[in-house]
């Protein structure tokens, strides 16, 4: 590792010698973590935790719940334990930002900050989240000093995520985002601890690797504390190779070896369009497969400093050429990528290598069990599909705890269901989740009350797995049950992009010309013979491809044209389909006659009953 880091240090820097710069021991880090209601632009912050650190010593802490401005999804409650009741009366995102900026030293000196009573500020010993430890705020500059204090360096794990939310909060508060440095412990860990030194670079994995005193918990302050310890450990690993200043840290890994930079010529003649790309070796064997909206731009990015994955860097050293397949749409490219990874098993791909794996939770002969396959009829009463047996087992634990004939012992572990609860258990497998949510949340609360935090975490994982299963079922089953499904997107330049699937597998894509009726192409796609109906659910496809199609169908601008599947049913609120207009569109597709005058943009259908 020492040689590897030395090779990555900036050219012209003598590794191991003292040099100008801000010594890492003198840097004030503000390590921050957020919990949110989701990943998209409409998601909000539910909790913020931050730790001010210098020289490995915690100086101060900041914590508050935050009102996201909308209900917290059940799956987020299952993951974090944060419920709507916990954010009632909490500061808004704007109020949170104003107080956090003042605490962190990001606000201008003239800014007057009104501290909301809902904030848990570590600068107030009575409200500190760490009772018994007096805070040590950073002293102000001396009166005669002409040099303003340096702003802290913000630190986060997967910093782009947290900084994006903080930028939005600052903008909402009417503040300009301050000019500051940000350090991402995820990027540092990928550089310092390449696989297989660690299994992955998640915060929990790194915490276990470094045996930190705090562990990742999906709660903001706890994760901020954990991240601060991980940062200290990573800095310690880099010290022996001469990384001793902030400037060293922020430029570490920036240079690209000359031999690799020269090979960017492999991307020069590639098309700037949708498609898949394959890095191949001298024998033409695929090493890595990907997809992109702009093949040339994406392939070029592998030869820049932004590519920090050690595994991919090793792949680039072996690659001698790039083969491409152009597609007319991004969806086709993503599907082709999945199929190529499935069929060719490239050595350096890690994602989507187990697409065939599917596990379901079913109720058979009064027992809940996990099974790898279900037939197309039994899928109606099965929860899943899950990608691993362990994930399905955790979901089964949530169901067993709710409906088992005993609350402890062998019957609970075996998943034996109380005969009086069998019908309710079957409903829970179909997505009727309220009883499971209430039951497992109660168990989680009891474990927490008796300070059995590991037990509470296990119940939280079980509930999270169950909610994930409900979501997967709601996404995948409708699409995989449709013999023929056609949907469309209107293109900005005119014309329509039409997609067709059968039993969850993409079977056709057509781009209609502008200023012409799409109906001839629509009728041709609908008229195509569907694939033979499989006896085994998802036998014609994989769970990942079907999820991809469902995501396309639910994306903004999608227009359902034809639905050749079972009669739509009501999805539970926890489902990713809950609250969308898709089900209404499916009903329209079954019942409403097509009108050329209204057109596809009015979501009409040629439904054939």
XYZ file of C-alpha atoms in Angstrom:
609
model
C 0.000 0.000 0.000
C 2.891 2.367 0.807
C 4.314 2.032 -2.708
C 0.870 2.469 -4.230
C 0.207 5.672 -2.315
C 3.658 6.988 -3.104
C 3.014 6.432 -6.812
C -0.204 8.426 -6.513
C 1.356 11.446 -4.811
C 1.712 14.630 -6.883
C 4.715 14.827 -9.181
C 7.436 17.041 -7.721
C 6.531 16.375 -4.077
C 9.219 14.663 -2.015
C 7.363 12.013 -0.084
C 8.226 11.996 3.597
C 9.744 15.509 3.776
C 8.168 18.397 5.664
C 6.813 21.013 3.291
C 4.587 24.046 3.188
C 0.899 23.525 3.839
C -1.650 23.137 6.586
C -0.590 20.337 8.874
C -3.347 17.738 9.182
C -3.013 17.893 12.962
C -4.026 21.580 12.817
C -6.974 21.181 10.466
C -10.417 21.684 11.969
C -12.749 19.119 10.482
C -16.519 19.349 10.624
C -17.742 15.817 10.027
C -21.399 15.795 9.037
C -24.032 13.153 8.335
C -27.640 13.508 7.229
C -30.668 11.256 7.304
C -33.184 11.998 4.567
C -36.545 10.842 3.238
C -34.978 9.531 0.039
C -32.436 10.141 -2.692
C -34.207 12.374 -5.204
C -34.510 16.108 -5.581
C -37.865 16.100 -3.771
C -36.500 14.331 -0.678
C -35.981 16.257 2.549
C -33.654 16.113 5.548
C -34.969 14.416 8.697
C -31.873 14.623 10.913
C -28.417 16.188 10.946
C -25.479 15.296 13.149
C -22.029 16.873 13.065
C -18.786 16.562 14.993
C -16.035 19.201 15.126
C -12.644 17.503 15.335
C -9.022 18.649 15.494
C -5.996 16.424 15.954
C -8.204 13.395 16.530
C -9.965 15.123 19.453
C -13.684 15.903 19.443
C -14.197 19.590 20.220
C -17.925 19.981 19.818
C -21.061 18.335 18.473
C -24.247 19.465 16.765
C -27.500 17.551 16.407
C -31.131 18.199 15.578
C -34.108 16.502 14.039
C -35.409 18.325 10.952
C -38.914 18.665 9.579
C -38.617 17.500 5.935
C -41.893 19.165 5.006
C -43.640 15.959 3.976
C -44.399 12.505 5.460
C -41.506 10.109 6.011
C -41.919 6.967 3.833
C -42.361 3.704 5.807
C -39.244 2.202 4.227
C -37.175 5.116 5.571
C -38.687 4.668 9.033
C -37.786 0.980 8.834
C -34.211 1.834 7.836
C -33.487 4.683 10.252
C -36.087 4.351 12.984
C -37.113 7.985 12.369
C -40.902 8.393 12.301
C -43.137 11.382 11.584
C -43.800 11.855 15.303
C -40.084 12.468 15.903
C -39.917 15.502 13.606
C -43.086 17.252 14.770
C -42.069 20.746 15.872
C -38.509 20.270 14.619
C -36.743 23.077 12.725
C -37.312 23.362 8.998
C -34.426 22.753 6.593
C -33.863 26.523 6.324
C -33.774 26.973 10.115
C -31.465 23.992 10.461
C -29.033 25.412 7.906
C -28.854 28.844 9.577
C -28.043 27.306 12.963
C -25.642 24.717 11.549
C -23.790 27.338 9.488
C -23.283 29.509 12.573
C -22.146 26.543 14.664
C -19.739 25.290 11.989
C -18.266 28.727 11.290
C -19.718 28.904 7.791
C -21.998 31.923 8.352
C -20.714 35.488 7.818
C -19.801 37.290 11.029
C -22.623 39.778 10.506
C -25.250 37.096 10.208
C -27.716 37.111 13.082
C -28.847 33.599 13.815
C -31.997 32.832 15.728
C -31.558 29.478 17.420
C -34.706 27.380 17.317
C -35.748 25.769 20.568
C -35.957 22.417 18.814
C -32.208 22.278 18.164
C -30.023 19.967 20.209
C -26.866 22.073 20.260
C -23.625 20.771 21.673
C -22.665 24.376 22.453
C -25.375 24.212 25.115
C -24.163 21.702 27.736
C -27.701 21.133 28.921
C -28.779 20.105 25.460
C -25.630 18.278 24.433
C -26.088 14.876 22.865
C -23.096 13.710 24.864
C -23.985 14.394 28.510
C -21.100 14.875 30.873
C -18.620 16.176 28.303
C -18.184 19.932 28.249
C -17.963 21.330 24.757
C -14.813 23.081 23.630
C -15.833 25.631 21.028
C -13.202 27.105 18.765
C -11.876 30.355 20.300
C -12.473 33.540 18.311
C -9.517 35.313 16.707
C -7.693 37.886 18.801
C -8.889 41.472 18.563
C -5.757 42.625 16.772
C -5.687 39.831 14.248
C -6.059 40.903 10.633
C -6.363 37.333 9.334
C -9.875 35.897 9.472
C -10.153 32.378 10.878
C -9.866 29.632 8.286
C -13.170 27.940 7.518
C -13.380 24.322 8.602
C -13.045 21.453 6.165
C -16.333 19.614 5.757
C -16.139 15.825 5.821
C -18.774 13.247 4.928
C -18.978 9.664 3.760
C -20.184 9.860 0.145
C -19.910 13.619 0.460
C -21.702 14.450 -2.790
C -24.951 13.169 -1.266
C -24.759 15.206 1.960
C -23.384 18.342 0.290
C -26.210 18.292 -2.249
C -28.822 18.419 0.503
C -26.921 21.084 2.454
C -26.604 23.237 -0.671
C -30.371 23.068 -1.147
C -30.936 23.970 2.503
C -28.593 26.958 2.180
C -30.345 28.091 -0.989
C -33.742 27.763 0.702
C -32.450 29.954 3.553
C -31.334 32.601 1.060
C -27.634 31.953 1.714
C -24.881 31.655 -0.858
C -23.018 28.362 -0.570
C -19.681 29.151 1.117
C -16.403 28.454 -0.624
C -14.865 25.636 1.357
C -13.024 22.361 1.019
C -14.814 19.038 1.271
C -13.193 15.683 2.000
C -14.997 12.458 1.130
C -14.021 9.511 3.341
C -15.570 7.152 0.782
C -13.147 8.356 -1.913
C -10.218 8.244 0.530
C -11.080 4.712 1.610
C -11.259 3.528 -2.000
C -7.753 4.864 -2.534
C -6.165 3.718 0.717
C -7.996 0.398 1.200
C -8.639 -1.163 -2.219
C -10.448 -4.442 -2.412
C -9.839 -7.138 -1.245
C -8.349 -5.386 1.795
C -11.977 -4.660 2.682
C -15.114 -6.270 1.262
C -16.580 -2.879 0.336
C -16.280 0.749 1.374
C -19.537 1.234 3.245
C -19.257 3.127 6.503
C -20.201 0.073 8.567
C -17.535 -2.051 6.863
C -14.838 0.564 7.469
C -15.935 0.991 11.092
C -15.572 -2.754 11.633
C -12.195 -2.782 9.846
C -10.815 -0.039 12.087
C -12.653 -1.305 15.205
C -14.038 2.163 15.904
C -15.768 2.844 19.200
C -18.902 3.898 17.310
C -20.636 1.829 14.640
C -22.757 2.876 11.666
C -26.370 3.128 12.823
C -28.345 5.042 10.150
C -28.690 7.864 12.682
C -27.022 11.156 11.922
C -24.970 11.927 15.028
C -23.881 8.315 15.506
C -22.754 8.060 11.886
C -20.967 11.428 12.103
C -19.029 10.157 15.125
C -18.202 6.959 13.254
C -17.085 8.895 10.171
C -14.802 11.087 12.296
C -13.079 7.974 13.667
C -12.768 6.490 10.179
C -11.237 9.776 8.965
C -8.682 9.721 11.784
C -7.782 6.111 10.952
C -7.418 6.837 7.226
C -5.197 9.857 7.912
C -3.076 7.650 10.155
C -2.618 5.108 7.365
C -1.452 7.808 4.961
C 1.077 9.422 7.316
C 3.898 6.883 6.678
C 3.942 7.744 2.953
C 4.319 11.475 3.534
C 0.716 12.668 3.463
C 0.943 15.182 6.291
C -0.825 18.318 5.039
C -4.308 19.179 3.886
C -2.879 19.996 0.467
C -1.410 16.482 0.236
C -4.755 14.984 1.107
C -6.803 16.952 -1.409
C -4.411 16.186 -4.295
C -3.788 12.563 -3.393
C -4.674 10.335 -6.295
C -5.041 13.187 -8.772
C -2.164 12.222 -11.092
C -2.903 9.496 -13.612
C 0.001 7.212 -14.606
C 1.359 8.225 -17.991
C 0.889 4.742 -19.404
C -2.811 4.853 -18.565
C -3.312 8.409 -19.776
C -1.868 7.473 -23.173
C -4.436 4.722 -23.543
C -7.259 7.238 -23.608
C -6.780 7.011 -27.382
C -8.959 3.887 -27.184
C -11.917 6.236 -26.684
C -11.136 8.732 -29.439
C -13.189 7.161 -32.240
C -16.094 5.924 -30.140
C -19.624 7.220 -30.859
C -21.213 9.929 -28.731
C -24.527 8.141 -28.328
C -26.448 5.598 -26.235
C -25.031 2.106 -26.062
C -22.882 -0.444 -24.293
C -19.108 -0.698 -24.150
C -16.821 -3.637 -23.426
C -13.205 -3.401 -22.364
C -11.468 -6.472 -23.825
C -7.992 -7.990 -23.494
C -5.611 -9.100 -26.236
C -7.636 -12.276 -26.817
C -10.885 -10.324 -27.112
C -12.177 -11.625 -23.778
C -14.542 -9.110 -22.104
C -13.058 -7.649 -18.930
C -15.702 -5.068 -18.034
C -19.099 -4.139 -19.500
C -21.025 -0.914 -19.011
C -23.647 1.312 -20.608
C -23.848 5.055 -21.138
C -25.782 7.932 -22.636
C -22.544 9.068 -24.329
C -20.206 6.135 -24.912
C -17.144 8.212 -25.824
C -17.436 10.533 -22.829
C -17.997 7.669 -20.395
C -15.067 5.603 -21.655
C -12.756 8.640 -21.559
C -13.646 9.186 -17.893
C -11.997 5.878 -16.986
C -8.605 7.363 -17.877
C -8.912 10.427 -15.616
C -8.263 11.039 -11.923
C -11.992 10.714 -11.217
C -11.672 6.942 -11.596
C -10.511 5.806 -8.157
C -11.704 2.200 -8.053
C -8.652 -0.039 -7.688
C -10.382 -2.956 -9.385
C -11.200 -0.849 -12.447
C -7.660 0.510 -12.559
C -6.319 -3.043 -12.699
C -8.784 -3.775 -15.485
C -7.553 -0.765 -17.468
C -3.993 -2.055 -17.252
C -5.122 -5.285 -18.965
C -7.489 -3.796 -21.546
C -6.285 -3.414 -25.134
C -9.486 -2.336 -26.894
C -13.065 -1.168 -26.392
C -15.952 -2.759 -28.297
C -19.255 -0.904 -28.476
C -22.863 -1.599 -29.391
C -24.956 1.457 -30.246
C -28.600 1.557 -29.166
C -31.373 4.004 -29.952
C -32.398 4.542 -26.302
C -30.842 4.453 -22.856
C -33.285 1.758 -21.724
C -32.076 -0.549 -24.492
C -28.484 0.152 -23.460
C -29.175 -0.656 -19.801
C -30.978 -3.871 -20.712
C -28.196 -4.900 -23.114
C -25.649 -4.255 -20.349
C -27.545 -6.510 -17.934
C -27.877 -9.283 -20.511
C -24.211 -9.098 -21.534
C -23.042 -9.223 -17.907
C -25.354 -12.185 -17.326
C -24.197 -14.081 -20.425
C -20.484 -13.199 -20.585
C -19.595 -12.972 -16.857
C -16.805 -10.363 -17.291
C -14.065 -10.677 -14.699
C -14.147 -7.108 -13.384
C -17.890 -6.463 -13.117
C -19.181 -6.780 -9.570
C -22.733 -5.395 -9.894
C -25.506 -7.395 -11.602
C -23.528 -10.643 -11.549
C -26.258 -12.547 -9.664
C -29.312 -11.563 -11.659
C -30.613 -15.142 -11.651
C -30.738 -15.209 -7.858
C -34.274 -14.749 -6.591
C -35.768 -15.751 -3.269
C -39.360 -15.530 -2.138
C -41.152 -15.768 1.198
C -44.224 -18.009 0.912
C -46.768 -19.616 3.227
C -46.966 -23.385 2.742
C -48.793 -25.836 5.003
C -49.035 -23.271 7.786
C -45.350 -22.355 7.695
C -43.494 -19.350 6.376
C -40.519 -20.430 4.301
C -37.983 -19.044 1.846
C -37.920 -20.636 -1.597
C -35.721 -19.878 -4.636
C -38.481 -20.235 -7.242
C -42.236 -19.782 -7.448
C -44.582 -20.661 -10.263
C -46.567 -17.963 -12.007
C -49.719 -18.741 -10.001
C -48.011 -18.917 -6.589
C -46.313 -15.554 -7.227
C -49.648 -13.905 -6.403
C -49.163 -14.936 -2.759
C -45.369 -14.572 -2.485
C -43.228 -11.767 -1.091
C -40.188 -10.797 -3.152
C -38.099 -11.346 -5.124
C -35.066 -10.860 -2.883
C -31.517 -10.974 -4.202
C -30.154 -13.150 -1.381
C -31.466 -15.877 0.894
C -30.316 -13.870 3.928
C -32.361 -10.825 2.911
C -35.455 -12.980 2.423
C -34.824 -14.629 5.802
C -34.848 -11.250 7.527
C -38.188 -10.417 5.924
C -39.503 -13.795 7.069
C -38.400 -12.951 10.626
C -40.597 -9.833 10.547
C -43.572 -11.897 9.389
C -42.904 -14.686 11.897
C -42.727 -12.210 14.762
C -46.142 -10.888 13.750
C -48.028 -14.086 12.963
C -46.153 -16.989 14.616
C -48.044 -19.287 16.971
C -45.442 -18.589 19.670
C -43.501 -15.441 20.467
C -40.282 -17.347 21.185
C -38.538 -20.628 20.671
C -38.519 -23.184 17.844
C -41.978 -22.324 16.478
C -40.951 -18.709 15.882
C -37.685 -19.707 14.222
C -39.467 -22.303 12.081
C -42.019 -19.754 10.908
C -45.033 -21.754 12.099
C -48.042 -19.462 11.716
C -50.945 -19.328 14.142
C -53.884 -20.901 12.247
C -56.066 -17.961 13.276
C -53.552 -15.578 11.680
C -52.953 -17.480 8.448
C -55.238 -15.269 6.378
C -53.630 -12.110 7.744
C -50.155 -13.545 7.080
C -51.176 -14.236 3.492
C -52.312 -10.625 3.210
C -48.949 -9.435 4.532
C -47.197 -11.477 1.850
C -49.371 -9.666 -0.688
C -48.274 -6.315 0.698
C -50.843 -5.516 3.404
C -48.119 -4.302 5.694
C -49.716 -2.372 8.563
C -49.790 -5.217 11.113
C -46.166 -6.110 10.397
C -45.048 -2.495 10.731
C -46.857 -2.060 14.048
C -45.708 -5.401 15.456
C -42.028 -5.065 14.584
C -41.901 -1.387 15.597
C -43.257 -2.452 19.000
C -40.562 -5.134 19.309
C -37.929 -2.611 18.244
C -39.125 -0.162 20.892
C -39.136 -2.810 23.642
C -35.593 -3.863 22.779
C -34.461 -0.243 22.823
C -36.183 0.385 26.186
C -34.210 -2.424 27.793
C -31.053 -1.082 26.081
C -30.751 -4.120 23.844
C -29.618 -1.992 20.926
C -28.291 -4.939 18.930
C -31.688 -6.590 19.226
C -33.396 -3.375 18.158
C -31.064 -3.178 15.170
C -31.938 -6.760 14.165
C -35.655 -5.959 14.259
C -35.016 -2.819 12.246
C -33.159 -4.890 9.630
C -36.015 -7.391 9.556
C -38.569 -4.638 9.062
C -36.416 -2.977 6.412
C -36.155 -6.283 4.536
C -39.918 -6.803 4.687
C -40.642 -3.288 3.412
C -38.089 -3.814 0.629
C -39.866 -7.040 -0.316
C -43.213 -5.250 -0.499
C -41.648 -2.657 -2.769
C -40.003 -5.232 -5.037
C -43.237 -7.179 -5.334
C -45.194 -4.046 -6.221
C -42.644 -3.045 -8.857
C -41.901 -6.380 -10.473
C -45.092 -8.439 -10.361
C -47.317 -6.211 -12.544
C -44.733 -5.990 -15.326
C -43.702 -9.660 -15.136
C -47.370 -10.737 -15.249
C -48.163 -8.863 -18.470
C -47.972 -10.859 -21.691
C -47.784 -7.643 -23.698
C -46.993 -4.218 -22.323
C -46.419 -1.123 -24.479
C -45.497 2.324 -23.202
C -44.203 5.513 -24.811
C -42.229 8.723 -24.327
C -42.581 11.851 -26.425
C -39.210 13.092 -27.705
C -38.264 16.765 -27.547
C -37.378 16.786 -31.235
C -40.734 15.245 -32.112
C -41.939 11.694 -32.533
C -42.368 8.972 -29.947
C -40.169 6.319 -28.376
C -42.194 3.120 -27.964
C -41.149 0.193 -25.764
C -42.688 -3.271 -25.663
C -42.179 -6.021 -23.085
C -43.495 -9.535 -22.576
C -43.517 -11.298 -19.186
C -40.993 -8.776 -17.834
C -38.551 -8.959 -20.766
C -37.920 -6.070 -23.186
C -38.871 -7.346 -26.646
C -38.872 -4.247 -28.825
C -38.218 -0.524 -29.161
C -39.369 1.777 -31.969
C -38.624 5.461 -32.603
C -41.439 6.966 -34.654
C -40.658 9.881 -37.007
C -41.738 13.422 -36.074
C -44.950 14.930 -37.440
C -46.543 11.568 -38.125
C -49.082 9.408 -36.339
C -47.469 6.784 -34.109
C -50.467 4.467 -34.488
C -49.079 2.161 -37.217
C -46.077 1.389 -35.019
C -48.250 1.114 -31.899
C -50.548 -1.389 -33.599
C -47.573 -3.363 -34.918
C -46.064 -3.677 -31.434
C -49.390 -4.643 -29.861
C -50.034 -7.144 -32.635
C -46.756 -9.011 -32.128
C -47.139 -12.456 -30.606
C -46.098 -12.409 -26.946
C -43.506 -14.810 -25.643
C -44.926 -18.118 -24.360
C -46.201 -17.680 -20.814
C -43.673 -19.214 -18.411
C -44.635 -21.774 -15.789
C -41.984 -20.390 -13.424
C -42.299 -16.723 -12.521
C -39.558 -14.553 -14.126
C -38.369 -17.508 -16.228
C -38.264 -15.305 -19.358
C -36.220 -12.569 -17.738
C -34.327 -11.567 -14.591
C -35.490 -9.548 -11.607
C -33.056 -6.754 -12.512
C -34.318 -6.393 -16.076
C -37.931 -6.369 -14.927
C -37.109 -3.759 -12.267
C -35.492 -1.655 -14.972
C -38.624 -1.831 -17.119
C -40.849 -0.958 -14.156
C -38.648 2.026 -13.389
C -38.973 3.208 -16.985
C -42.749 2.803 -16.867
C -42.906 4.920 -13.703
C -40.479 7.613 -14.862
C -41.656 11.158 -15.682
C -43.168 11.425 -19.133
C -44.039 7.736 -19.488
C -47.369 7.087 -21.244
C -49.017 3.702 -20.917
C -50.317 2.577 -24.311
C -51.352 -1.049 -23.876
C -51.614 -3.318 -20.857
C -52.060 -7.013 -21.546
C -51.912 -8.321 -18.012
C -54.135 -9.209 -15.060
C -56.729 -6.750 -13.830
C -54.922 -4.050 -11.787
C -55.212 -4.194 -8.028
C -54.621 -1.673 -5.222
C -51.011 -1.343 -4.132
C -50.074 -0.721 -0.490
C -48.911 2.727 0.553
C -45.387 1.455 1.205
C -45.064 0.345 -2.397
C -43.003 2.452 -4.777
C -46.161 2.486 -6.927
C -48.283 3.931 -4.134
C -49.514 7.434 -4.803
C -48.753 7.328 -8.531
C -51.237 7.572 -11.356
C -50.017 4.332 -12.907
C -52.860 2.179 -11.648
C -55.366 4.626 -13.023
C -53.590 4.465 -16.335
C -53.749 0.695 -16.289
C -57.484 0.868 -15.691
C -57.821 3.314 -18.558
C -55.810 0.973 -20.743
C -58.286 -1.839 -20.038
C -61.533 0.096 -20.419
C -61.158 3.231 -22.527
C -61.323 3.072 -26.345
C -58.491 4.674 -28.249
C -59.084 8.109 -29.761
C -56.703 9.324 -32.435
C -57.771 12.883 -31.696
C -56.575 12.672 -28.086
C -53.270 11.007 -28.919
C -50.714 9.267 -26.753
C -50.048 12.327 -24.656
C -53.578 11.952 -23.262
C -52.714 8.399 -22.129
C -55.264 6.645 -24.287
C -55.089 2.920 -24.994
C -55.811 0.349 -27.604
C -56.604 -2.127 -24.843
C -57.980 -5.345 -26.331
C -59.707 -6.555 -23.201
